[in-house]
Coordinates of C-alpha atoms in Angstrom, one line a residue:
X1069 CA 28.9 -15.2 58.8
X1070 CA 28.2 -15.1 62.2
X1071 CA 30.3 -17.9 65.0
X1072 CA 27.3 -20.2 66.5
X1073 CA 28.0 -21.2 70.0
X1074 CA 29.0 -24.7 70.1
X1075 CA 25.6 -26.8 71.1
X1076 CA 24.7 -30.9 70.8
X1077 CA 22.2 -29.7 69.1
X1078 CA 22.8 -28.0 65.9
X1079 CA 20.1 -25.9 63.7
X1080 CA 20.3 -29.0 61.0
X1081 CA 20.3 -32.4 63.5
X1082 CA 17.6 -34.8 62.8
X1083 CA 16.4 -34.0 66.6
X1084 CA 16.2 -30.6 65.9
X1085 CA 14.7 -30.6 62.3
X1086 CA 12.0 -33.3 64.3
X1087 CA 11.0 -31.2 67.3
X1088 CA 11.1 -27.9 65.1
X1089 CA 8.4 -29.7 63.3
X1090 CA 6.3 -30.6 65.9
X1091 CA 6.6 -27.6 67.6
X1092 CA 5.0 -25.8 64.8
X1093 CA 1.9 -28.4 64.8
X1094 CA 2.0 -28.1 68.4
X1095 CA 1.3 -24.1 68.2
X1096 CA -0.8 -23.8 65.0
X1097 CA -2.7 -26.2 67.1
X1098 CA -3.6 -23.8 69.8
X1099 CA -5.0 -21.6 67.6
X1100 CA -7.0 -24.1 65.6
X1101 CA -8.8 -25.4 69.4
X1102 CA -9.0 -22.1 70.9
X1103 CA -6.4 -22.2 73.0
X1104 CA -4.6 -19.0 71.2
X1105 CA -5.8 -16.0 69.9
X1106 CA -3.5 -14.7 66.9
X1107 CA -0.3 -14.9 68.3
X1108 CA -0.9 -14.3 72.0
X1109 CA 0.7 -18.0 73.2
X1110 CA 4.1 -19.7 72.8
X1111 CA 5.5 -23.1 72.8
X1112 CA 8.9 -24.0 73.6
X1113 CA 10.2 -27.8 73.5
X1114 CA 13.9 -28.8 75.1
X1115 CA 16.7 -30.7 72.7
X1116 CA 19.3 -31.6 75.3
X1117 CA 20.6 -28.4 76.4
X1118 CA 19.3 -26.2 73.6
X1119 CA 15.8 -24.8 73.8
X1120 CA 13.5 -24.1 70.6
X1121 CA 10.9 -21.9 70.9
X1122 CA 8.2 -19.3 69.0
X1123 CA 9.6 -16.3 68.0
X1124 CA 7.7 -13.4 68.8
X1125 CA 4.7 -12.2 67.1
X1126 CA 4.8 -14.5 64.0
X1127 CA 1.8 -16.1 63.1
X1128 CA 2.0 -19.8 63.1
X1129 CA 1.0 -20.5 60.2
X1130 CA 3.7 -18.5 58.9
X1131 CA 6.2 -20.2 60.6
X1132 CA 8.5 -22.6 58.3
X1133 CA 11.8 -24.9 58.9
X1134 CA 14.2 -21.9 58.2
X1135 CA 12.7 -20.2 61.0
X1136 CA 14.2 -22.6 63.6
X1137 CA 15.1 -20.5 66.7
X1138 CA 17.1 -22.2 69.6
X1139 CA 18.7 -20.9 72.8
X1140 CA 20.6 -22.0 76.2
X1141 CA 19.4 -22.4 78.9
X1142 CA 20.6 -19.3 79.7
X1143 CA 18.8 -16.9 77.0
X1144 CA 21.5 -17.0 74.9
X1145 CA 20.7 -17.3 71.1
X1146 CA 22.4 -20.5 69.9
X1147 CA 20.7 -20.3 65.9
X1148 CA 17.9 -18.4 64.4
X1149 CA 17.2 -15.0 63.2
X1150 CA 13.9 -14.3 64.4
X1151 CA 13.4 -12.8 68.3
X1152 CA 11.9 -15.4 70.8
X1153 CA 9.0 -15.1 72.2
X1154 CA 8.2 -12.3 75.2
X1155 CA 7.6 -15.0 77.3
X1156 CA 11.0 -16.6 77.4
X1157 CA 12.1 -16.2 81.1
X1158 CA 8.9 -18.6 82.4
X1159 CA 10.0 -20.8 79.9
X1160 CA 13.7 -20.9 80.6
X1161 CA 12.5 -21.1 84.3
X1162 CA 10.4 -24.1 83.9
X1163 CA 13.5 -25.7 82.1
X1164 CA 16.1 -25.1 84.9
X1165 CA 13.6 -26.0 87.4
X1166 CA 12.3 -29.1 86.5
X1167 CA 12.4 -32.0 84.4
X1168 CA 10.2 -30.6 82.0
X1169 CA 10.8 -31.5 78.4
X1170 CA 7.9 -28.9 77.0
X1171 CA 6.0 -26.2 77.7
X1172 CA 3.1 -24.6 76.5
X1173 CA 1.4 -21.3 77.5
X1174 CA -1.9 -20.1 76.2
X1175 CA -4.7 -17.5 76.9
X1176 CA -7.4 -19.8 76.8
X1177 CA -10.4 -18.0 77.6
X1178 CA -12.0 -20.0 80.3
X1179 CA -8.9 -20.5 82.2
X1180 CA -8.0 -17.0 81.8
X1181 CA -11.5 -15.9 83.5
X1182 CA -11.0 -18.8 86.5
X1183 CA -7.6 -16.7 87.1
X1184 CA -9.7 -13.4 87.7
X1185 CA -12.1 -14.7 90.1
X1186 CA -10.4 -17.2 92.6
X1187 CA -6.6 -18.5 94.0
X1188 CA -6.9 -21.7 92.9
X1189 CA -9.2 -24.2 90.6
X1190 CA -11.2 -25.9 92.7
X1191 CA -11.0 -29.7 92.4
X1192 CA -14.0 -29.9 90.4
X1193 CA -13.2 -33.4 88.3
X1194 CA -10.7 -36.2 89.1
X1195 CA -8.9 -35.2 86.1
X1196 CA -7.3 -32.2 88.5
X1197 CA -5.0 -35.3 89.5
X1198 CA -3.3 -35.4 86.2
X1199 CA -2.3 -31.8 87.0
X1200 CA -0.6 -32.7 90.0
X1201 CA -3.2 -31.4 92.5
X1202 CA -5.5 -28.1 92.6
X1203 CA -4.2 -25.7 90.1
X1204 CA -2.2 -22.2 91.9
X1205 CA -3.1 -18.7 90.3
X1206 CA 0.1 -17.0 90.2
X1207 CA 0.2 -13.4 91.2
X1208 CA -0.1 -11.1 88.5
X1209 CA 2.8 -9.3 87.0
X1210 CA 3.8 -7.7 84.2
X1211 CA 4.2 -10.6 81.3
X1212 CA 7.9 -11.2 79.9
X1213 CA 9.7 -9.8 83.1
X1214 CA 11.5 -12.1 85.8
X1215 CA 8.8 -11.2 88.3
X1216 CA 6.1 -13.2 86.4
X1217 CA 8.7 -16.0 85.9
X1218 CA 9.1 -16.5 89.7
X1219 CA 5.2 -15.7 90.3
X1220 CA 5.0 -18.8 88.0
X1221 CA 7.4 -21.4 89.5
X1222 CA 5.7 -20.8 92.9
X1223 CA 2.0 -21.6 92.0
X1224 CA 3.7 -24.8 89.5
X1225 CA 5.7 -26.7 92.8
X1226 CA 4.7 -30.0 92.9
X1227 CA 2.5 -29.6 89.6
X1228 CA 2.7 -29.5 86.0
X1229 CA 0.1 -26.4 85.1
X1230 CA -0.9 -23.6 86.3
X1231 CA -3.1 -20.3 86.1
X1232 CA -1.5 -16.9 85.7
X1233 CA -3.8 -14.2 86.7
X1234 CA -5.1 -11.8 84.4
X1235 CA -3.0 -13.5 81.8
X1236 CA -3.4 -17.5 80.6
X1237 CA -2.3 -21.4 81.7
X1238 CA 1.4 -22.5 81.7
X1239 CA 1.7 -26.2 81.5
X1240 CA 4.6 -28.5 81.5
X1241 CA 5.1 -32.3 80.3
X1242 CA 7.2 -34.6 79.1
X1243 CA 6.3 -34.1 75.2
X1244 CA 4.6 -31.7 73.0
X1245 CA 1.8 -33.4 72.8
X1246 CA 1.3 -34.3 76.8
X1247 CA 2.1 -30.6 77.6
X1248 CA -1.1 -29.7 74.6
X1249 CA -3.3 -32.2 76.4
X1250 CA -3.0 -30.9 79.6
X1251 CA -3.6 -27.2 78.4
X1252 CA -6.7 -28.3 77.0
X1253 CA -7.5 -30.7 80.0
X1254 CA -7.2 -27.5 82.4
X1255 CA -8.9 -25.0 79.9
X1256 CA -12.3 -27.7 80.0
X1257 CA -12.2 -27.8 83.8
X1258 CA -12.3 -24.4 83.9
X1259 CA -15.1 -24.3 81.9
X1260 CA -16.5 -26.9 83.8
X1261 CA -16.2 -24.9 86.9
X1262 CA -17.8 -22.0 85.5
X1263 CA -20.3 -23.6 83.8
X1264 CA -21.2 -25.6 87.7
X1265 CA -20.7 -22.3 89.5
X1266 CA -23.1 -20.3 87.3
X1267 CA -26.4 -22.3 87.9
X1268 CA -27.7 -20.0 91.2
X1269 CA -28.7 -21.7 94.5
X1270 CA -26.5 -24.3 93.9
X1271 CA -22.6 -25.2 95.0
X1272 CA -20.5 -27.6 93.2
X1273 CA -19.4 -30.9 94.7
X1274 CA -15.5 -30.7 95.3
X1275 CA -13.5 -33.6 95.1
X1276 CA -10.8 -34.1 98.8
X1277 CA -7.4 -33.9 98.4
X1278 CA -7.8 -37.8 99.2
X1279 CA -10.3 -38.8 96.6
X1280 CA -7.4 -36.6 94.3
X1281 CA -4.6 -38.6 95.1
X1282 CA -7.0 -41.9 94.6
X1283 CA -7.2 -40.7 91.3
X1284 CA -3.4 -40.3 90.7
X1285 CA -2.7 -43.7 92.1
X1286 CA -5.0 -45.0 89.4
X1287 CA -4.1 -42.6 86.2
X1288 CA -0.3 -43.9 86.9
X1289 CA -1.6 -47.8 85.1
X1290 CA -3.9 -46.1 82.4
X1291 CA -3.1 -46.5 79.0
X1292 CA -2.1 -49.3 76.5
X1293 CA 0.6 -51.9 77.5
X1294 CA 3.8 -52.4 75.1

């Protein structure tokens, strides 16, 4: 049997088996909105200093509790069989960089078009505040190398998603499910701005950078009280 390098947490911890789970709902989820065709996207989620994420092209649905795959921070396979996901250096990337406890990437279709036609999406709803600001297009480059992850962490300073061009979204959160809800908050806007920006003679209203921030100011009290 192969040595496992020593991590706080193991293949079998309640925190593991736990975000295992969810990351598994969290994928077949992409697939079931839209988000993800076949097994195009990936979704990683961070367990102290081990990282689980999708192995490389599995189907989701396929996916069970034996299939658990963590690494380091640094790449390095801590437990699992299966390869990880193409995609793991904008992942790993995200994890070093930031705060980020998730991360999901997708090819939704609407985004994906936005990242072919302009630099950035255009603050077209106040929702853009929960992004952080107007959402970058990274530079294309070829997916799964270094050069993407860089392109990546660039157009995501000072916000939590962003476009990659010719490629998908990349969005970051504290959970699972508040990294999901921002993919699919970015993937409406940009079919919001497609939808506004295809009706001729007419240009869409964008929202300042001030009326933005007004926004953030007031998204930071919404929500239930404990």
């Amino acid at each position: 049997m192969t040595e496992q390098r020593h991590t706080d947490a193991g293949p079998g911890s309640t925190a593991v088996i736990r975000a295992w789970d969810e990351l598994v709902a969290t994928a077949r989820r992409t697939v079931a909105d839209g988000l993800v065709v076949g097994t195009s996207g990936n979704v990683s989620v961070r367990v102290a200093g081990t990282v689980l994420v999708t192995p490389s092209g599995v189907p989701y649905d396929e996916l069970t509790p034996a299939d658990v795959l963590g690494v380091g921070l640094d790449g390095a396979r801590l437990f699992g069989t299966l390869t990880p996901t193409s995609e793991l250096p904008m992942h790993l990337a995200i994890y070093r960089a930031t705060d980020a406890r998730a991360v999901v990437h997708t090819h939704a279709v609407h985004a994906t078009a936005v990242s072919t036609l302009v630099p950035e999406l255009p603050a077209v709803h106040y929702m853009t505040a929960a992004l952080g600001g107007t959402v970058r297009v990274a530079p294309y480059a070829l997916y799964g190398t270094d050069e993407l992850a860089e392109n990546m962490l660039h157009a995501l300073r000072d916000r939590n998603a962003c476009l990659l061009q010719n490629h998908g979204t990349v969005v970051h959160g504290d959970t699972l499910a508040q990294a999901f809800e921002r993919t699919a908050q970015l993937e409406w806007m940009c079919r919001l701005w497609l939808t506004a920006t295809s009706v001729p003679g007419h240009t869409p209203h964008i929202l300042s950078a001030a009326q933005v921030r007004e926004t953030g100011e007031k998204l930071k009290g919404y929500g239930q009280r404990s």
